[in-house]
Every structure is written in structure tokens, then in C-alpha cells.
Coordinates of C-alpha atoms in Angstrom, one line a residue:
Chain B
M230 CA 101.0 94.4 120.6
K231 CA 97.6 96.0 121.9
K232 CA 96.8 98.9 119.4
Y233 CA 97.1 102.1 120.9
F234 CA 96.2 104.1 117.6
P235 CA 93.4 103.7 115.3
A236 CA 95.7 103.1 112.7
L237 CA 95.0 106.2 110.4
F238 CA 98.4 107.6 110.7
F239 CA 99.5 106.0 107.7
L240 CA 99.4 108.1 104.6
V241 CA 102.9 108.9 104.7
L242 CA 104.7 106.3 102.6
L243 CA 105.2 108.5 99.7
A244 CA 107.8 106.8 98.2
S245 CA 105.3 104.3 97.1
C246 CA 102.2 106.1 96.1
A247 CA 101.7 105.1 92.4
P248 CA 102.8 102.6 90.0
T249 CA 105.5 103.3 87.3
R250 CA 104.5 105.9 85.4
Y251 CA 105.3 104.8 81.9
V252 CA 106.9 101.1 81.5
R253 CA 107.3 101.9 77.9
P254 CA 107.5 105.0 75.9
L255 CA 104.4 106.5 74.0
E256 CA 104.4 106.5 70.6
K257 CA 105.7 110.1 69.1
Q258 CA 103.0 112.7 69.3
T259 CA 100.7 110.5 71.3
H260 CA 98.9 112.0 74.3
A261 CA 97.7 110.2 77.5
V262 CA 95.9 111.2 80.3
S263 CA 95.9 108.7 83.2
A264 CA 95.0 107.9 87.0
S265 CA 96.0 105.5 89.3
F266 CA 95.2 104.2 92.6
G267 CA 96.8 102.1 95.3
G268 CA 99.7 102.0 97.9
P269 CA 101.2 100.1 100.5
V270 CA 99.3 97.3 102.5
I271 CA 98.4 98.2 105.8
G272 CA 96.3 96.6 108.5
F273 CA 93.4 98.8 109.1
A274 CA 90.4 98.3 111.2
G275 CA 90.8 94.7 111.1
A276 CA 91.4 94.4 107.5
V277 CA 94.3 94.2 105.1
L278 CA 94.1 96.7 102.4
P279 CA 96.3 99.1 100.4
I280 CA 96.4 102.7 101.1
P281 CA 94.1 104.5 98.6
F282 CA 96.7 106.8 97.0
T283 CA 95.4 108.4 94.1
T284 CA 96.9 110.4 91.3
V285 CA 96.0 111.9 87.8
G286 CA 98.6 112.7 85.2
Y287 CA 99.5 113.6 81.6
G288 CA 102.1 112.2 79.1
Y289 CA 103.4 112.9 75.9
G290 CA 105.3 111.1 73.3
I291 CA 108.3 113.5 72.6
G292 CA 109.7 111.0 70.3
H293 CA 109.6 107.2 69.7
Q294 CA 112.0 106.7 72.4
L295 CA 111.0 109.4 74.9
T296 CA 107.9 110.2 76.7
G297 CA 107.4 113.0 79.1
Y298 CA 104.8 113.1 81.8
A299 CA 103.3 115.1 84.8
N300 CA 101.2 113.9 87.7
V301 CA 99.4 115.5 90.4
H302 CA 98.8 113.3 93.7
T303 CA 95.1 113.9 94.6
T304 CA 95.3 112.1 98.0
S305 CA 98.0 114.4 99.1
L306 CA 96.0 117.6 97.7
V307 CA 93.0 116.5 100.1
F308 CA 95.6 116.9 103.0
G309 CA 96.7 120.4 102.0
N310 CA 100.0 119.4 100.2
V311 CA 100.7 120.1 96.5
Q312 CA 102.6 116.9 95.3
T313 CA 103.6 116.4 91.8
D314 CA 105.9 114.1 89.9
I315 CA 107.4 115.0 86.6
G316 CA 109.8 113.3 84.6
I317 CA 110.9 111.1 81.5
C318 CA 110.6 107.6 80.4
T319 CA 113.2 106.4 77.7
R320 CA 113.9 103.3 76.0
L321 CA 117.6 101.9 76.6
W322 CA 117.5 99.0 74.7
S323 CA 115.3 96.7 72.9
S324 CA 115.3 93.5 70.8
A325 CA 115.2 93.6 67.2
N326 CA 111.2 93.3 67.2
E327 CA 110.9 95.3 70.3
R328 CA 109.1 92.4 72.0
L329 CA 111.9 92.7 75.0
Q330 CA 112.4 96.1 76.0
L331 CA 114.8 97.7 78.8
T332 CA 113.2 101.2 80.1
G333 CA 114.2 104.0 82.4
N334 CA 112.3 106.5 84.1
A335 CA 113.8 109.5 85.7
G336 CA 111.6 112.0 87.9
L337 CA 111.4 114.6 90.2
N338 CA 108.9 114.4 93.4
F339 CA 107.9 117.6 94.5
V340 CA 105.9 118.2 97.7
A341 CA 104.9 121.3 99.7
N342 CA 102.4 122.1 102.3
F343 CA 100.0 124.9 101.0
R344 CA 99.8 126.6 104.5
Q345 CA 103.2 126.0 106.0
G346 CA 105.3 125.5 103.0
D347 CA 108.1 123.0 103.9
P348 CA 108.9 122.2 100.3
R349 CA 110.7 118.9 99.7
L350 CA 112.3 117.4 96.4
W351 CA 113.1 113.7 95.9
P352 CA 114.6 112.4 92.8
Q353 CA 113.4 109.2 91.6
L354 CA 114.7 106.5 88.9
D355 CA 113.1 103.3 87.8
L356 CA 114.2 100.8 85.4
N357 CA 112.0 97.9 84.0
A358 CA 112.5 95.1 81.7
S359 CA 109.3 94.3 79.7
Y360 CA 108.2 91.4 77.3
T361 CA 105.3 91.5 75.0
L362 CA 102.7 89.0 75.4
G363 CA 101.5 86.8 72.3
K364 CA 100.3 88.8 69.3
G365 CA 98.9 91.8 71.0
R366 CA 100.6 94.8 72.6
S367 CA 100.0 93.8 76.3
F368 CA 103.3 93.2 78.2
I369 CA 104.6 92.0 81.5
Y370 CA 107.2 93.9 83.2
A371 CA 109.8 93.6 86.2
G372 CA 112.3 96.1 87.6
A373 CA 113.3 98.4 90.4
G374 CA 112.8 101.8 91.3
S375 CA 114.3 104.1 93.9
W376 CA 113.7 107.2 95.6
F377 CA 116.6 109.6 96.8
E378 CA 116.8 111.5 100.0
F379 CA 119.7 113.9 100.2
S380 CA 119.1 115.3 103.5
K381 CA 121.6 113.6 105.9
T382 CA 119.3 114.6 109.1
R383 CA 115.8 114.8 109.5
V384 CA 113.2 116.3 112.5
H385 CA 115.1 117.0 115.7
N386 CA 118.4 117.0 114.0
E387 CA 118.5 113.3 114.0
P388 CA 120.3 111.2 111.4
Q389 CA 118.3 110.4 108.3
P390 CA 118.5 106.5 108.5
A391 CA 118.6 106.1 104.5
Q392 CA 119.6 108.1 101.4
V393 CA 118.2 105.7 98.7
L394 CA 114.9 103.9 99.0
L395 CA 114.9 101.0 96.7
Y396 CA 111.9 99.0 95.8
P397 CA 111.4 95.9 93.3
Q398 CA 108.5 95.9 91.1
L399 CA 106.7 93.6 88.8
G400 CA 103.4 94.0 86.9
C401 CA 101.4 93.8 83.9
Q402 CA 99.8 96.3 81.3
L403 CA 96.9 95.4 79.2
V404 CA 97.0 97.6 76.2
R405 CA 93.8 98.1 74.2
K406 CA 93.2 100.5 71.2
H407 CA 93.2 103.7 73.3
F408 CA 93.1 102.4 76.9
S409 CA 95.4 100.6 79.0
Y410 CA 95.1 98.9 82.3
T411 CA 98.2 98.6 84.6
F412 CA 98.5 96.1 87.7
E413 CA 101.8 96.5 89.6
L414 CA 103.1 95.1 92.8
K415 CA 106.1 96.6 94.7
G416 CA 108.1 95.4 97.5
L417 CA 108.7 98.6 99.3
Q418 CA 111.8 98.8 101.7
L419 CA 111.9 95.2 102.1
G420 CA 115.4 95.4 103.7
T421 CA 114.1 97.6 106.6
P422 CA 112.0 96.2 109.8
N423 CA 108.6 97.5 109.4
K424 CA 108.5 97.9 113.4
P425 CA 108.5 100.0 115.3
N426 CA 106.2 102.2 113.4
A427 CA 102.9 104.0 114.0
V428 CA 101.9 102.5 110.4
D429 CA 100.7 99.0 110.5
Y430 CA 102.6 97.9 107.3
K431 CA 102.1 94.5 105.7
G432 CA 105.5 93.3 104.6
I433 CA 107.5 90.2 104.2
G434 CA 109.1 88.7 107.4
G435 CA 108.5 91.8 109.4
N436 CA 110.3 93.8 106.8
G437 CA 109.0 96.7 104.6
A438 CA 105.4 96.7 102.8
I439 CA 104.2 95.1 99.9
G440 CA 102.4 97.5 97.5
F441 CA 99.5 97.2 95.0
Y442 CA 98.6 99.5 92.6
F443 CA 96.0 99.9 89.6
G444 CA 96.5 102.5 86.8
M445 CA 94.7 103.3 83.8
A446 CA 95.5 105.5 80.9
Y447 CA 93.7 106.8 77.7
R448 CA 95.9 107.7 74.7
F449 CA 95.0 109.7 71.8
G450 CA 96.4 112.4 69.5
T451 CA 97.6 110.0 66.9
A452 CA 95.7 107.4 64.8
G453 CA 95.6 104.2 67.0
A454 CA 97.9 105.4 69.2
T455 CA 99.6 103.0 71.2
V456 CA 101.9 102.3 74.2
T457 CA 105.1 101.4 72.2
S458 CA 103.7 98.1 70.5
P459 CA 106.2 95.8 68.9
R460 CA 107.1 96.9 65.6
N461 CA 106.7 93.7 64.0
P462 CA 104.2 91.7 66.6
Chain E
M870 CA 85.2 125.0 85.1
R871 CA 84.5 127.2 88.0
K872 CA 82.5 124.8 89.8
F873 CA 85.4 122.4 89.4
A874 CA 87.8 124.9 90.8
L875 CA 85.6 125.8 93.9
F876 CA 85.3 122.2 94.6
L877 CA 89.0 121.6 94.5
L878 CA 89.4 124.8 96.8
L879 CA 87.1 123.4 99.2
L880 CA 88.6 119.8 99.1
T881 CA 92.0 121.0 99.3
G882 CA 93.5 120.8 102.9
C883 CA 90.6 119.8 104.7
A884 CA 91.9 116.4 105.8
R885 CA 94.3 116.2 108.6
M886 CA 95.4 113.2 110.5
D887 CA 95.2 114.7 113.9
N888 CA 92.2 113.0 115.2
A889 CA 93.8 109.8 114.5
L890 CA 95.8 110.4 117.6
Y891 CA 93.1 109.7 119.8
N892 CA 91.8 106.5 120.0
L893 CA 88.2 106.5 121.4
G894 CA 87.2 103.1 120.3
D895 CA 85.8 101.6 123.4
K896 CA 82.4 103.4 124.2
I897 CA 81.3 103.3 127.7
T898 CA 78.4 104.2 130.0
E899 CA 80.0 104.2 133.4
Y900 CA 83.4 103.7 134.9
K901 CA 83.8 100.0 136.3
L902 CA 87.4 100.1 137.4
D903 CA 88.1 96.8 139.0
Q904 CA 84.8 95.4 137.4
Y905 CA 86.0 96.5 133.8
T906 CA 86.2 93.3 131.8
G907 CA 87.7 94.9 128.7
E908 CA 91.1 94.5 127.3
Q909 CA 93.7 95.8 129.4
D910 CA 97.7 95.8 129.5
F911 CA 97.5 93.8 132.7
I912 CA 95.7 93.1 135.7
L913 CA 97.0 93.4 139.5
D914 CA 96.3 90.9 142.1
A915 CA 93.9 91.6 145.1
S916 CA 96.9 93.1 147.0
Y917 CA 96.6 96.0 145.0
T918 CA 92.9 96.8 145.7
I919 CA 91.9 100.3 146.5
P920 CA 89.3 100.3 149.5
D921 CA 86.1 102.5 148.1
S922 CA 86.6 105.1 150.7
L923 CA 89.9 106.2 148.7
I924 CA 88.4 106.2 145.3
H925 CA 86.9 109.6 144.6
Q926 CA 84.9 109.9 141.0
F927 CA 84.0 113.5 140.2
T928 CA 84.0 116.0 137.4
L929 CA 86.0 119.1 136.5
A930 CA 85.3 122.1 134.4
S931 CA 87.9 122.4 131.8
Q932 CA 88.1 125.6 129.5
A933 CA 90.9 126.0 126.9
P934 CA 91.9 129.5 126.0
G935 CA 89.6 130.8 123.3
E936 CA 86.8 128.6 124.3
S937 CA 83.4 130.2 125.1
S938 CA 82.4 127.5 127.7
A939 CA 83.9 125.0 129.8
T940 CA 83.8 121.3 129.0
T941 CA 82.7 118.7 131.6
I942 CA 85.6 116.2 132.2
H943 CA 85.8 113.3 134.4
A944 CA 88.3 112.5 137.1
I945 CA 89.4 110.0 139.6
Y946 CA 91.5 110.6 142.6
I947 CA 92.8 107.7 144.4
G948 CA 93.7 108.5 148.1
D949 CA 92.7 110.6 151.1
I950 CA 91.7 114.2 149.7
S951 CA 92.5 115.9 153.1
R952 CA 96.4 114.7 152.6
I953 CA 96.7 116.3 149.5
A954 CA 97.7 119.6 151.4
T955 CA 100.6 117.5 153.0
D956 CA 101.5 114.8 151.0
T957 CA 103.1 114.0 147.4
V958 CA 100.8 113.6 144.6
I959 CA 101.1 111.9 141.4
L960 CA 99.1 113.3 138.5
Y961 CA 98.7 110.5 135.8
C962 CA 98.3 111.4 132.2
H963 CA 97.1 108.5 130.4
G964 CA 97.6 107.4 127.0
N965 CA 95.5 108.0 123.8
K966 CA 93.6 104.6 124.4
W967 CA 89.9 104.6 125.3
H968 CA 89.5 105.7 128.7
M969 CA 90.3 105.5 132.8
D970 CA 88.9 101.9 133.2
F971 CA 91.7 100.9 130.5
Y972 CA 94.3 102.6 132.8
W973 CA 92.8 101.9 136.2
Q974 CA 95.2 99.1 136.9
R975 CA 98.1 101.6 136.2
A976 CA 96.7 104.1 138.7
K977 CA 96.4 101.2 141.1
L978 CA 99.8 100.5 140.9
L979 CA 101.4 104.2 141.2
A980 CA 98.9 104.4 144.3
N981 CA 100.7 101.5 146.0
T982 CA 104.1 102.4 145.1
G983 CA 106.2 102.2 148.3
S984 CA 103.5 100.9 150.3
K985 CA 99.6 100.3 150.5
N986 CA 98.0 103.4 149.2
R987 CA 101.1 105.2 149.8
F988 CA 100.6 108.0 147.2
G989 CA 97.6 110.1 146.0
V990 CA 97.0 109.6 142.3
L991 CA 94.7 112.0 140.3
M992 CA 94.0 110.7 136.7
I993 CA 91.4 112.3 134.1
D994 CA 89.8 111.4 131.0
Y995 CA 90.9 114.2 128.6
R996 CA 87.7 115.6 126.8
G997 CA 86.3 113.1 124.4
F998 CA 87.9 110.1 126.4
G999 CA 85.6 107.8 128.4
L1000 CA 82.7 110.0 129.9
S1001 CA 84.1 113.3 129.4
E1002 CA 82.2 115.5 127.2
G1003 CA 83.2 117.2 124.1
N1004 CA 85.9 116.3 121.4
P1005 CA 89.6 115.8 121.7
T1006 CA 92.1 118.3 120.9
E1007 CA 95.7 119.1 121.6
E1008 CA 94.8 122.4 123.4
G1009 CA 91.8 120.9 125.1
M1010 CA 93.9 118.0 126.5
Y1011 CA 96.2 120.7 128.0
A1012 CA 93.5 122.6 129.4
D1013 CA 92.1 119.3 130.9
V1014 CA 95.2 118.5 132.6
D1015 CA 95.6 122.1 133.9
A1016 CA 92.1 121.9 135.2
A1017 CA 93.3 118.6 137.2
Q1018 CA 96.2 120.6 138.5
R1019 CA 93.8 123.2 139.7
W1020 CA 91.7 120.9 141.5
L1021 CA 94.8 119.7 143.2
R1022 CA 96.0 123.1 144.2
D1023 CA 92.5 124.1 145.4
N1024 CA 93.0 121.0 147.9
G1025 CA 96.2 122.3 149.1
L1026 CA 98.8 120.7 146.6
T1027 CA 101.8 122.9 146.1
G1028 CA 104.2 122.4 142.9
N1029 CA 106.9 121.1 145.2
R1030 CA 104.7 117.9 145.9
L1031 CA 103.5 117.5 142.5
V1032 CA 104.9 114.6 140.3
V1033 CA 103.5 114.5 136.8
Y1034 CA 103.6 111.2 135.1
G1035 CA 103.0 110.8 131.4
F1036 CA 102.5 107.8 129.3
S1037 CA 102.7 107.9 125.6
L1038 CA 100.2 110.5 124.6
G1039 CA 100.0 111.7 128.2
S1040 CA 103.9 112.7 127.6
A1041 CA 102.5 115.6 125.7
P1042 CA 100.6 117.3 128.3
A1043 CA 103.0 116.3 131.0
C1044 CA 105.8 118.0 129.0
E1045 CA 103.9 121.0 127.9
L1046 CA 102.6 121.8 131.4
T1047 CA 105.9 121.2 132.8
A1048 CA 108.1 123.3 130.3
H1049 CA 104.9 125.8 130.5
P1050 CA 103.2 125.7 133.8
R1051 CA 100.0 127.1 134.1
T1052 CA 98.8 126.3 137.7
L1053 CA 101.5 124.2 139.3
S1054 CA 105.0 124.0 138.5
P1055 CA 105.7 120.1 139.2
A1056 CA 108.8 118.9 140.9
K1057 CA 109.5 115.8 139.0
L1058 CA 108.6 114.4 135.7
L1059 CA 108.1 110.7 134.7
L1060 CA 107.6 109.8 131.0
E1061 CA 106.8 106.2 130.2
A1062 CA 107.1 105.6 126.6
P1063 CA 106.8 109.2 125.2
F1064 CA 106.7 110.1 121.9
A1065 CA 109.2 112.7 120.4
S1066 CA 107.1 114.4 118.3
A1067 CA 104.1 114.0 115.6
A1068 CA 106.8 115.0 113.2
V1069 CA 108.6 111.8 114.1
M1070 CA 105.9 109.6 113.4
V1071 CA 105.4 110.9 110.0
A1072 CA 109.3 110.6 109.2
D1073 CA 109.3 107.2 110.6
G1074 CA 106.4 106.2 108.3
S1075 CA 107.8 107.7 105.2
Q1076 CA 111.5 106.8 105.9
L1077 CA 111.9 110.2 104.5
N1078 CA 112.9 113.7 105.9
M1079 CA 109.4 114.5 105.7
P1080 CA 107.9 117.4 107.4
G1081 CA 105.1 116.6 110.0
S1082 CA 103.1 119.4 108.4
Y1083 CA 102.1 117.2 105.2
Y1084 CA 99.7 115.4 107.6
T1085 CA 98.9 116.9 110.8
D1086 CA 98.5 120.4 112.6
L1087 CA 99.6 118.7 115.8
Q1088 CA 102.1 121.0 117.6
I1089 CA 103.0 118.2 120.2
D1090 CA 106.7 118.4 120.5
N1091 CA 108.2 116.8 123.3
A1092 CA 111.6 116.3 122.1
E1093 CA 111.9 120.2 121.8
E1094 CA 110.1 121.0 125.0
I1095 CA 112.1 118.8 127.0
K1096 CA 115.0 120.9 126.5
T1097 CA 113.6 123.6 128.6
I1098 CA 112.6 121.3 131.4
Q1099 CA 115.0 121.6 134.2
Q1100 CA 113.3 119.0 136.8
P1101 CA 114.3 115.7 137.5
L1102 CA 113.4 113.2 134.8
L1103 CA 112.7 109.6 135.1
W1104 CA 112.3 107.9 131.7
I1105 CA 111.3 104.4 131.1
H1106 CA 110.7 102.7 127.7
G1107 CA 110.0 99.3 126.3
M1108 CA 113.0 98.3 124.1
N1109 CA 110.4 96.2 122.1
D1110 CA 108.2 99.0 121.6
N1111 CA 106.8 98.3 118.1
F1112 CA 104.6 101.7 118.2
L1113 CA 106.8 104.3 119.7
G1114 CA 110.4 103.1 119.1
I1115 CA 112.8 103.6 121.7
E1116 CA 115.1 104.8 119.2
T1117 CA 113.3 107.6 117.4
H1118 CA 111.2 108.5 120.3
G1119 CA 112.4 107.9 123.6
E1120 CA 116.0 108.4 123.1
V1121 CA 115.6 111.6 121.5
V1122 CA 113.5 112.9 124.4
F1123 CA 115.7 111.6 127.1
R1124 CA 119.0 112.9 125.2
N1125 CA 117.4 116.3 124.8
H1126 CA 116.8 116.9 128.7
N1127 CA 119.0 119.2 130.2
G1128 CA 118.1 119.4 133.7
V1129 CA 119.5 118.9 136.9
Y1130 CA 119.0 115.3 137.0
K1131 CA 117.8 112.3 134.7
E1132 CA 117.7 108.6 135.1
A1133 CA 116.7 106.2 132.0
H1134 CA 115.2 102.6 132.3
R1135 CA 115.4 100.7 129.2
I1136 CA 113.3 97.5 129.7
A1137 CA 114.3 94.6 127.6
G1138 CA 111.4 92.8 125.7
A1139 CA 108.7 95.3 126.8
D1140 CA 106.4 96.7 123.9
H1141 CA 104.3 99.6 124.1
G1142 CA 101.9 99.2 127.3
E1143 CA 104.0 96.4 128.6
V1144 CA 106.8 98.4 130.6
P1145 CA 105.1 97.8 134.2
A1146 CA 104.5 94.1 133.5
K1147 CA 107.7 93.3 131.9
T1148 CA 109.8 95.2 134.3
G1149 CA 107.9 93.4 137.1
F1150 CA 105.4 95.2 139.3
Q1151 CA 107.6 95.1 142.4
T1152 CA 110.7 96.4 140.4
Y1153 CA 108.6 99.0 138.8
S1154 CA 107.2 100.4 142.1
N1155 CA 110.7 100.6 143.5
L1156 CA 112.3 102.6 140.8
I1157 CA 109.2 105.0 140.7
L1158 CA 109.6 105.3 144.5
Q1159 CA 113.3 105.8 144.6
F1160 CA 112.8 108.5 142.0
I1161 CA 110.0 110.4 143.9
T1162 CA 111.6 110.2 147.1
R1163 CA 115.1 111.1 145.9
P1164 CA 116.0 114.2 147.5

């Protein structure tokens, strides 16, 4: 297809604008500030690159099994929208030495336009299994996330095509004393053809989009604060 | 802290995606028409050639509401200007890409609909496109098309002999000035691969019930404006349109038209910009002719 649009009409796939917030809960009473970058991969000006969604956030270890977090989406802010996601991460199961963990995130994504309002709320659920690498605290993980659209209709009173947007994800987190670095790959709406669309998404076999994300966090507040290191590494 | 807050205040809300609607990528210094060698959707054979005597290039002064001065835009009229007072004229509102050289083949095709140089065709480059001055804006685009209608009126055209054809982005001024006429109220409306609204683009891109206001201030809303249009409508759309999907854009516009007459042509295998070629030039011309000449 000859391109009729200069491929800038793309910053819209919000259900994919950040990596998993907390794959593992923080240690109790640990604070963390974080930032993330990345998004679905698109074709743009002859190149293939991830949409540069950016977010900044804060998390707190409420308990050993539970972390609360809140994030602001700075790219959305630039477009005149306040977009936040708040939620919790909890450990659902772990092996005896906590090397293998099953965790879940539940969050609410709120967006509104500064000038016109138009508020929207999209709940989000994530489920991840993670495995600690070697003797350190870094880990790999895989799981699935989902956004929920409760509206049955959309603009012009047309039917809303999907109520649940599912996406598999896998990644790794390199954990250092205070810093951690997350690299994540998502498969966004892989069951849905990515054409027709004004956005030139790059997916698999003409479906969905692949998303690449990078996140980093700085932890503080407790001595040697960690991201849920195994108890007996 | 105050400086940071001020920075955030300045930063917040300054970005919009409106300009992404206008694809001005190919810069030109003159209109080459048949000698244009850049990318085109299709190229017609010599039987569609327009004699030089029937090609009129000129400029128009366009002034949008609230503007202090006029903007010079470029126009091309195909046909005998002296016949404007007595014959049917097609006002072609082109898409968002580049300039009139890109759409020249389409204009020729329309001019030769029915028979050789059967219809007069007026085409303009919206402000910021091609050699037209200024920067593209939604309101400016409407003013530019209205300036074209004024030129037609000044040359003797009346609304009952005006047919407006909107392709892709051109569906916006075509619908706007048919629903809310400023100079002439057209007799018929043709829409090829129209988009429903900027909001549909955002919703399609997000797969969510996301408002268009999150990313654009564009008020283009063909899906709603078409509800007020009573003129006969011909809608034609490629079933493989990978840019403005037939289901979420074209079908919505067509379904919302409540006028006296409408007809639809869904072209199998046609992507955005491929409708005339995939339809077949003769078949395409025939259905345009039948619609225009329909009582």
C-alpha cells in the first residue's frame, strides 16, 4: 500500500505503554522510583522502532508479599492528557527457596484530557512467573497481561470490537544493590489483524504488534533494599 | 521546583497529532502533470490525454474565518471555462498526499468520464500542499475548497450542476461544505475511501473506546455530518483498504447517510488509492457517469 499518512498517527496503543510494573514485590518498607521507555514497534520514516512511550513512577513495599505503585505517563502528558496507573503487585505463590515465584498485578489505568475531559478507566491484570538466575537476585519472567474495556460501544455508537485485550510478555530484570533494569518483550493483540489501521504496527504474520520496553528503578529506604531476592539464594 | 512546574505547564498539552494528517512529503517547484514521474497510484494511457487548451492553471485567494489575510492556493481546471455556466462540473477534493501532480491522473479520469473531456473538473492544492502557500489546517482546508466554489460560481456555475468528489482526506471538505454550504450547495456527493472521523482512527489504533481528544483537535467528523446531507451519495471503497478500513470508516459513513438516494460500490481487492485501477477505469467511469447523470 502506498502510504498516505506520514505515519505519525500512532501514539494510541495505550494498552502497551509500559513494561510490567513490578514482576516481584519490593521488600517491606522499601521505596522505589522508576522510569520506563518503549512501546509497540511500528514502521516510521522507513525505520522500524518502538513507540517512545515514557513513564515515571513510585512504588512502596507495603509488606513482604505486597507492593503498591503509582505511575504517571509522561508521553501522554505531552499530548495534554493525564494518564496514570495505580495498582498492587502481590506474590501468589513461591517455591520454598523463592527462586520460582508466581505474582500478580492488579491496576487501574485512568486517562483524561486536560481540555475536554473525556475520562476513561481501564482495569488491568498481569500474571507472571519468574525464576531467579544463578546466585544473584536477577531473574527472568514470562506471563500475560490484560486490559479490560467495559464499554460495549465506541465512537459513532459502533460496537466495541473487544472487551479484553490480552498480551503475553517475557523479560528479564537485572537486579543490583539499589538499581534494577528491566527488559521486556510483549506480544500485543496477536490474535487481531493489524490492518486496516492508520498505524503501521509490526506484528507477527500480519497480526498485532510486538512491543519492546526498558525500565529502570532505584530502591531505597531499607538497608540493602532489594526486589524480593530469594530468601536462600 | 517552581521552574520545574512551569516547565511541565509549558510542556503539557502542546503536542497534537493534527499535522500528521497532512502528508506533505514530496516538495515540488512546478506542476508537471503528465510529465510528473514521481510515485502515483496509476498512470492512464494516451487516450486520456487532456489537450493543453483545456488545462488551466491559476491561483485563488483563500481566507479562513478569523484570518487577517488571504492565502494563495493553486488550482487546475480541466475543461472549457466558458462552458462552466452551462455544464456540470466536478469539484475534486484530493487526499492528504503531496500535491495535484500526484492526483493528476485521477482528475483526467474524471474529466473523461462518459466521453472525451465530457466534464469540467476543478482541483486545488489545499494550503501547504504542492505550490499552495501557508500551512495546512482543517479550517483552512474548508476555506480553500470554498474559494474553489467561489471561482466556479463567479464563472457561472450553480449548485444544481456542481458535483463534489472527495477522496480520503478530501472527504472532509466534501462533507463539510455539503452539510454546511458557504457558496454553493452541491447537487451530488461522491466519496471514495472516506474516513469516518479522526476519533475512529484513534479508536482503531488503540482497540479501545478511546476518545479522539486524547491525541487530536481535529473536528473532522464525516460520520456525523453525513447524517445531515440530503444530496444523493455515491460511496466507493476498497474492501482491502489497509489504511481507512471499509468497516470502521466507509461503511459507517454510508450507513449514516439518510438522504434521498445512495449507492455503494465495494471494490474487491482494492487497497487505499487502488479503487479506480481495481475497478477498471472504464467500469469506474461508467458508474460515475451513471450517478452524475441520474435524474
